[in-house]
Every structure is written in structure tokens, then in C-alpha cells.
Short mmCIF file of C-alpha atoms in Angstrom, two decimals:
data_model
loop_
_atom_site.label_atom_id
_atom_site.label_comp_id
_atom_site.label_asym_id
_atom_site.label_seq_id
_atom_site.Cartn_x
_atom_site.Cartn_y
_atom_site.Cartn_z
CA MET A 1 67.05 84.98 -13.83
CA GLU A 2 63.58 86.02 -14.96
CA ARG A 3 61.41 87.56 -12.25
CA GLU A 4 57.70 86.70 -12.34
CA VAL A 5 55.35 89.60 -11.62
CA LEU A 6 51.81 88.48 -10.86
CA VAL A 7 49.33 91.31 -11.42
CA ILE A 8 46.02 90.61 -9.67
CA GLY A 9 42.90 92.31 -10.98
CA TYR A 10 39.12 92.04 -10.73
CA GLY A 11 36.01 93.33 -12.44
CA GLY A 12 36.14 97.13 -12.61
CA ALA A 13 39.89 97.37 -12.06
CA ALA A 14 41.63 100.43 -13.52
CA LEU A 15 43.28 99.70 -16.86
CA THR A 16 46.11 102.17 -16.20
CA ASP A 17 46.96 100.38 -12.95
CA ILE A 18 47.63 97.27 -15.02
CA ALA A 19 49.09 98.76 -18.20
CA GLY A 20 51.39 101.32 -16.55
CA PRO A 21 53.52 98.88 -14.52
CA ALA A 22 53.38 96.29 -17.34
CA ASP A 23 54.86 98.82 -19.77
CA VAL A 24 57.65 99.67 -17.31
CA PHE A 25 58.63 96.01 -16.98
CA ALA A 26 58.40 95.57 -20.77
CA GLY A 27 60.67 98.58 -21.27
CA ALA A 28 63.17 97.17 -18.79
CA ASN A 29 63.09 93.85 -20.64
CA ARG A 30 63.92 95.51 -23.97
CA ALA A 31 66.87 97.32 -22.47
CA LEU A 32 68.13 94.21 -20.66
CA VAL A 33 67.89 92.05 -23.79
CA ALA A 34 69.80 94.70 -25.76
CA ALA A 35 72.51 94.55 -23.09
CA GLY A 36 72.65 90.75 -23.34
CA SER A 37 71.00 90.12 -19.97
CA ARG A 38 68.24 87.62 -19.27
CA ASP A 39 67.57 89.06 -15.83
CA GLY A 40 64.22 90.54 -16.84
CA TYR A 41 60.55 90.21 -15.98
CA ARG A 42 57.65 87.98 -16.93
CA VAL A 43 54.32 89.70 -16.24
CA ARG A 44 51.27 87.52 -15.63
CA LEU A 45 47.72 88.79 -15.13
CA ALA A 46 45.34 86.84 -12.93
CA GLY A 47 41.81 87.16 -11.59
CA LEU A 48 39.29 84.87 -9.97
CA GLY A 49 37.86 82.73 -12.76
CA GLY A 50 40.26 84.18 -15.33
CA GLY A 51 39.51 87.21 -17.49
CA PHE A 52 37.63 90.28 -16.28
CA GLU A 53 36.37 93.65 -17.49
CA VAL A 54 38.35 96.79 -16.67
CA THR A 55 37.56 100.51 -16.87
CA GLY A 56 36.50 101.61 -20.33
CA GLY A 57 34.61 98.38 -20.91
CA LEU A 58 37.64 96.47 -22.14
CA ARG A 59 37.96 92.80 -21.29
CA MET A 60 41.32 91.44 -20.20
CA GLU A 61 42.46 87.90 -20.77
CA ALA A 62 43.89 86.52 -17.52
CA GLU A 63 44.88 83.36 -15.70
CA ASP A 64 42.57 81.96 -13.05
CA LEU A 65 44.04 83.07 -9.74
CA ARG A 66 42.84 79.81 -8.18
CA GLU A 67 45.29 77.91 -10.38
CA VAL A 68 48.35 80.11 -9.84
CA SER A 69 51.02 78.40 -7.77
CA GLY A 70 54.71 78.85 -7.06
CA GLY A 71 57.42 80.84 -8.74
CA VAL A 72 56.00 84.30 -8.12
CA ASP A 73 58.58 86.97 -7.34
CA THR A 74 56.33 90.02 -7.05
CA VAL A 75 52.58 90.23 -6.37
CA LEU A 76 50.96 93.46 -7.56
CA VAL A 77 47.32 94.18 -6.69
CA VAL A 78 45.69 96.91 -8.76
CA GLY A 79 43.06 99.44 -7.80
CA GLY A 80 39.75 100.54 -9.26
CA PHE A 81 36.43 102.05 -8.21
CA THR A 82 35.22 98.54 -7.32
CA PHE A 83 38.01 98.03 -4.79
CA ALA A 84 35.55 97.74 -1.89
CA ASP A 85 33.81 94.78 -3.51
CA ALA A 86 37.17 93.15 -4.21
CA ALA A 87 38.27 93.70 -0.61
CA ARG A 88 35.10 91.97 0.64
CA ASP A 89 35.63 88.92 -1.58
CA ALA A 90 36.73 86.18 0.84
CA GLU A 91 37.93 83.90 -1.95
CA LEU A 92 40.05 86.65 -3.48
CA ARG A 93 41.58 87.43 -0.10
CA HIS A 94 42.34 83.73 0.46
CA HIS A 95 44.16 83.28 -2.83
CA LEU A 96 45.93 86.61 -2.44
CA ARG A 97 47.33 85.49 0.93
CA ARG A 98 48.30 82.16 -0.61
CA VAL A 99 50.33 83.57 -3.51
CA ALA A 100 51.73 86.38 -1.36
CA SER A 101 53.08 83.93 1.23
CA GLY A 102 55.75 82.69 -1.17
CA ALA A 103 56.50 85.97 -2.96
CA ARG A 104 59.62 88.05 -2.42
CA ARG A 105 57.56 91.22 -2.29
CA VAL A 106 53.92 92.28 -2.27
CA THR A 107 52.82 95.56 -3.84
CA SER A 108 49.72 97.54 -4.73
CA VAL A 109 48.69 100.41 -6.96
CA CYS A 110 46.15 102.99 -5.85
CA THR A 111 43.16 101.47 -3.99
CA GLY A 112 44.67 98.01 -4.35
CA ALA A 113 46.02 98.81 -0.88
CA PHE A 114 42.51 98.21 0.49
CA VAL A 115 42.58 94.66 -0.87
CA LEU A 116 45.99 94.02 0.71
CA ALA A 117 44.77 95.48 3.99
CA ALA A 118 41.58 93.41 3.95
CA ALA A 119 43.72 90.31 3.48
CA GLY A 120 45.73 91.26 6.58
CA LEU A 121 48.90 91.84 4.58
CA LEU A 122 49.40 95.45 5.68
CA ASP A 123 48.88 94.95 9.43
CA GLY A 124 51.40 97.11 11.30
CA ALA A 125 52.97 98.35 8.06
CA ARG A 126 53.43 101.80 6.56
CA ALA A 127 51.43 102.20 3.35
CA THR A 128 49.79 104.70 1.05
CA THR A 129 46.97 104.83 -1.48
CA HIS A 130 45.23 107.37 -3.71
CA TRP A 131 45.17 110.76 -1.95
CA ALA A 132 41.35 110.81 -1.97
CA TYR A 133 41.18 107.53 -0.02
CA CYS A 134 43.98 107.89 2.53
CA ASP A 135 41.62 108.92 5.33
CA ARG A 136 39.31 106.02 4.54
CA LEU A 137 42.19 103.53 4.53
CA ALA A 138 43.26 104.78 7.95
CA ALA A 139 39.68 104.59 9.28
CA ASP A 140 38.90 101.18 7.82
CA HIS A 141 42.23 99.63 8.84
CA PRO A 142 43.60 101.26 12.02
CA SER A 143 46.50 98.79 12.12
CA VAL A 144 47.90 100.30 8.90
CA GLN A 145 50.19 103.32 9.28
CA VAL A 146 48.91 105.42 6.39
CA VAL A 147 51.40 107.84 4.80
CA PRO A 148 49.09 110.27 2.97
CA ASP A 149 51.58 112.39 1.02
CA ALA A 150 53.77 109.75 -0.61
CA ILE A 151 53.98 108.58 -4.21
CA HIS A 152 55.04 105.15 -2.99
CA VAL A 153 56.07 103.68 0.35
CA ARG A 154 58.30 100.67 0.98
CA ASP A 155 58.08 98.81 4.29
CA GLY A 156 60.15 95.66 4.16
CA ARG A 157 58.81 93.48 1.36
CA LEU A 158 55.65 95.60 1.09
CA VAL A 159 55.48 98.47 -1.43
CA THR A 160 52.32 100.51 -1.95
CA SER A 161 51.72 103.43 -4.28
CA ALA A 162 49.43 106.39 -4.71
CA GLY A 163 46.76 106.68 -7.37
CA VAL A 164 46.60 105.48 -10.96
CA THR A 165 49.74 106.71 -12.79
CA ALA A 166 51.72 106.34 -9.57
CA GLY A 167 51.81 102.66 -10.50
CA ILE A 168 54.41 103.68 -13.08
CA ASP A 169 56.47 105.34 -10.34
CA LEU A 170 56.13 102.17 -8.27
CA ALA A 171 57.30 99.91 -11.10
CA LEU A 172 60.26 102.20 -11.84
CA ALA A 173 61.26 101.99 -8.19
CA LEU A 174 61.09 98.19 -8.33
CA VAL A 175 63.23 98.13 -11.48
CA GLU A 176 65.79 100.41 -9.82
CA ARG A 177 65.89 98.21 -6.73
CA ASP A 178 66.31 95.03 -8.83
CA HIS A 179 68.91 96.53 -11.18
CA ASP A 180 70.08 100.14 -10.92
CA ALA A 181 69.00 103.75 -11.31
CA ALA A 182 70.46 103.91 -14.83
CA LEU A 183 68.03 101.28 -16.12
CA ALA A 184 65.06 102.90 -14.35
CA ARG A 185 66.09 106.29 -15.75
CA PHE A 186 66.33 104.85 -19.27
CA VAL A 187 62.82 103.35 -19.04
CA ALA A 188 61.39 106.58 -17.61
CA ARG A 189 62.95 108.61 -20.39
CA TRP A 190 61.60 106.20 -23.02
CA MET A 191 58.09 106.42 -21.53
CA VAL A 192 58.38 110.22 -21.25
CA VAL A 193 57.68 110.25 -17.53
CA PHE A 194 59.59 111.55 -14.52
CA LEU A 195 61.89 109.07 -12.86
CA GLN A 196 60.69 110.41 -9.52
CA ARG A 197 58.15 113.16 -9.06
CA PRO A 198 59.33 115.33 -6.22
CA GLY A 199 57.19 116.40 -3.31
CA GLY A 200 54.30 114.24 -2.30
CA GLN A 201 51.28 113.04 -4.27
CA SER A 202 51.99 115.73 -6.84
CA GLN A 203 49.99 114.06 -9.58
CA PHE A 204 47.35 116.67 -8.70
CA SER A 205 47.92 120.44 -8.72
CA VAL A 206 47.24 122.97 -5.99
CA ARG A 207 44.32 124.38 -7.97
CA SER A 208 42.72 120.99 -8.55
CA ARG A 209 42.78 120.25 -4.82
CA VAL A 210 40.58 123.25 -4.01
CA PRO A 211 36.95 122.26 -3.32
CA PRO A 212 34.38 123.47 -5.87
CA VAL A 213 33.84 127.22 -5.45
CA ARG A 214 30.46 128.76 -6.31
CA GLU A 215 31.43 132.43 -6.48
CA PRO A 216 32.63 133.37 -10.01
CA GLY A 217 34.83 136.18 -8.66
CA LEU A 218 36.57 133.85 -6.24
CA ARG A 219 37.11 131.23 -8.96
CA ALA A 220 38.62 133.91 -11.17
CA VAL A 221 41.08 134.90 -8.43
CA LEU A 222 42.16 131.31 -7.85
CA ASP A 223 42.85 130.88 -11.57
CA ALA A 224 44.60 134.24 -11.85
CA VAL A 225 47.07 133.33 -9.10
CA VAL A 226 47.91 130.10 -10.93
CA ASP A 227 48.32 131.99 -14.22
CA ASP A 228 50.68 134.59 -12.72
CA PRO A 229 52.11 133.42 -9.39
CA ALA A 230 54.83 136.10 -9.38
CA ALA A 231 52.33 138.98 -9.25
CA ALA A 232 51.92 141.01 -6.07
CA TRP A 233 49.02 139.03 -4.60
CA THR A 234 48.01 141.03 -1.56
CA VAL A 235 44.67 140.37 0.11
CA GLU A 236 43.50 143.77 -1.08
CA GLU A 237 44.38 142.99 -4.72
CA MET A 238 42.76 139.55 -4.56
CA ALA A 239 39.58 141.03 -3.01
CA ARG A 240 39.47 143.68 -5.75
CA ARG A 241 39.74 140.96 -8.43
CA ALA A 242 36.93 139.03 -6.76
CA ALA A 243 34.75 142.15 -6.56
CA MET A 244 34.48 141.78 -2.78
CA SER A 245 35.35 143.96 0.16
CA THR A 246 38.63 143.03 1.80
CA ARG A 247 36.84 142.07 5.00
CA HIS A 248 34.29 139.84 3.25
CA PHE A 249 36.98 138.25 1.06
CA SER A 250 39.12 137.46 4.13
CA ARG A 251 36.16 135.64 5.70
CA VAL A 252 34.95 133.81 2.59
CA PHE A 253 38.29 132.64 1.19
CA PRO A 254 39.31 130.26 4.02
CA ARG A 255 35.78 128.83 4.24
CA ARG A 256 35.60 128.09 0.52
CA VAL A 257 39.23 127.17 -0.21
CA GLY A 258 40.32 125.59 3.06
CA VAL A 259 43.42 127.75 3.55
CA SER A 260 44.14 131.43 3.96
CA PRO A 261 44.83 133.61 0.89
CA ALA A 262 48.51 133.85 1.82
CA ARG A 263 48.86 130.08 2.19
CA TYR A 264 47.15 129.47 -1.17
CA VAL A 265 49.49 131.91 -2.93
CA GLU A 266 52.49 130.29 -1.26
CA ARG A 267 51.46 126.81 -2.39
CA VAL A 268 50.87 127.96 -5.96
CA ARG A 269 54.27 129.64 -6.01
CA VAL A 270 55.93 126.50 -4.63
CA GLU A 271 54.29 124.48 -7.39
CA ALA A 272 55.48 126.97 -10.02
CA ALA A 273 59.01 126.92 -8.59
CA ALA A 274 58.97 123.12 -8.52
CA THR A 275 58.08 123.07 -12.21
CA ALA A 276 60.95 125.46 -12.95
CA LEU A 277 63.37 123.28 -10.98
CA GLU A 278 62.20 120.22 -12.89
CA ALA A 279 62.56 121.87 -16.27
CA GLY A 280 66.03 123.44 -16.09
CA ASP A 281 69.21 124.34 -14.25
CA GLU A 282 68.55 127.98 -13.41
CA GLY A 283 69.93 129.18 -10.10
CA LEU A 284 67.66 129.36 -7.08
CA ASP A 285 67.72 133.18 -7.05
CA VAL A 286 66.43 133.24 -10.62
CA VAL A 287 63.71 130.69 -9.89
CA ALA A 288 62.73 132.61 -6.74
CA ARG A 289 62.35 135.89 -8.62
CA ARG A 290 60.38 134.29 -11.46
CA THR A 291 57.89 132.68 -9.10
CA GLY A 292 57.25 135.53 -6.70
CA PHE A 293 59.48 134.59 -3.76
CA GLY A 294 62.02 137.35 -4.25
CA SER A 295 65.00 135.52 -2.77
CA ALA A 296 66.44 132.03 -2.59
CA GLU A 297 66.14 132.05 1.19
CA THR A 298 62.40 132.81 1.05
CA LEU A 299 62.05 130.06 -1.54
CA ARG A 300 63.93 127.62 0.68
CA ARG A 301 61.72 128.35 3.71
CA ALA A 302 58.54 127.93 1.64
CA PHE A 303 59.71 124.60 0.22
CA LEU A 304 60.49 123.30 3.70
CA ARG A 305 57.04 124.36 4.94
CA VAL A 306 55.06 122.98 2.00
CA LEU A 307 57.10 120.00 0.78
CA GLY A 308 59.42 119.23 3.68
CA VAL A 309 62.45 119.38 1.38
CA THR A 310 64.82 122.10 0.20
CA PRO A 311 64.69 123.31 -3.43
CA GLY A 312 68.07 121.68 -4.06
CA GLY A 313 66.91 118.43 -2.50
CA TYR A 314 63.76 118.57 -4.59
CA ARG A 315 65.79 118.90 -7.78
CA ASP A 316 68.12 116.07 -6.73
CA ARG A 317 65.22 113.65 -6.31
CA PHE A 318 64.94 113.39 -10.08
CA ARG A 319 68.16 111.39 -10.11
CA THR A 320 66.62 108.37 -8.36
CA THR A 321 63.21 106.85 -7.76
CA GLY A 322 63.81 107.42 -4.04
CA ALA A 323 61.30 105.00 -2.51
CA ALA A 324 60.23 106.23 0.90
#
């Protein structure tokens, strides 16, 4: 039985939010057809009035959402920088509620969660969105239980995802739930993406999460730690690299970076260890030594503090999409 996926967009929607999930479903279809199955997906794109312009200035052909009726298995609302305008559109909210009422599940990518929330579809539910907008979602919609560090969250028939490329993770999770992990793994491998990124919203690195830093010396230290996380990064050594006194460095670093020097080094090392776990089968002692932790036990404690999962559990998460 073919499952209909209705992707709902609007002017200014993010192209990747549309194309990423669509490519996942297309990949699943190719594999299913090759296996002699007709249990695939039919993806439809809809917007108020039909076609609309997306990021990059491209125009998408689409059905008129006003005319969509019946037969929808999955509703998927995409995000974009114009999400606030879309969320305020009473007609869009009306038709979204209408098509969602008969759907088996309702999903969103990135800031599409704001449109679902504005339509009242996330009331009392657990949900996530792009990491930069989680606080805003919680403030704008107090009835939504925002999960800020998740790639995607499932709450009953509702599934929401983090930002942009996390729509691919979301679609892979839907394929796994409809079929099995083997099919989702095949599609992920074909698309050259992870089946499930471990940790939380790890589409952004530790370094990229640091606020802009004015001091050149401090910026150089931040980059140096990322380049060589296994080095002996004492406060004294970091202050020397930054051309600051230890006392001044200890005051400035938390104000500029948001965490202490020790916590920054730990997070960078966890990220480096996570990359090593993703890339190979080396033992935990080897990974710990290569990334500055010294021992597997120290590595384990750091992973639990930063990611809430053991190194072994982190590695295992690649074997399934693991929807929260």
C-alpha cells in the first residue's frame, strides 16, 4: 500500500527541508521496487494557492493546499526563515488542521514546529525544533514541552525534528518505523549520511556554538584546542597561548565563551572521541588516549556528563534511527 506524504510549504521555506525528506522517501521507493514491494511512498507538495518560492530564489510547483482532501498518511510541515509569517497565517493554520485531522501522523522539520504549534497541534506534546529557536518555541507556546537537545522527537502520532538537515534524520526514522532498520540503513548509506547521529543536535560543533569572540588570542586558543584536543590544555598553557595572564584569562574565558576553560576542553574532547567512535572500531582505551582522556573510565564519565550516554551506547546508536 502506497503511503501519501503531504509536504506543506510556503513562501521562503527552506529548500533542504523539502528536498531532504523527499530524497529519503524516493530512495526507499527504489529499494522497495527492487525488492518487489509496492509498499512505498507518494510525496506531494502543497502550499496555499499552489506553487511558492523557496530559499535560493527557486520556485516550486505545488498543489493548492485548499484543494487537498483525503488519503494523506503523513503531513510534513517544513521550516524556513519566514516561519513566523506562516504561523500567523490563519488560512494556512485552518487547512493544516483540516488535513492533519485525518492523517496517521503529523511531522515537522526545523521551524515548521512553530506552524504546528500555532495551529494547536502540539498542545501538551513533546517537540523539538532548530537549536537556535528552542527557547523561542518554549516562550511562544508554553503548552509545548520543548526538548532542546534532540535530533527528532516522537510523541504519539507527532514527530518533530531539529534544523534543516535533521529532516533527513526524521524521514529515515519514519522509513524505519514503517518498514525496518535495514531499509533505513540502506537509504542512509546510499545518501552518504548517518543513520542516526549520536548525542543531541550534533549538526553543529562545539566550536561553532561559541559566541563570537573579539580577542584574537582567545580565538586562537579555541581553535588550537579543536585542532589538538589531546594536548595538555592546562589553564596556564591556554593563557600563555592567548598572551594573557592566568588570572585575566580565567576571568575573560567564561564571560566570552560561556563555560569554563576545563568544560570547553572536555566538550571538544568528547566531540573528538565521538568522531573516532563513529569512524571505526578501536577500543575505548585507544580512543580515550587519542583524545586526551587518558583512560576509558574518564572517557565514560565525560560522555555521561556531556551527552548523557556511555561511549558504547553512543556507538550503538548508529545501528538504528532511535527516535526519542
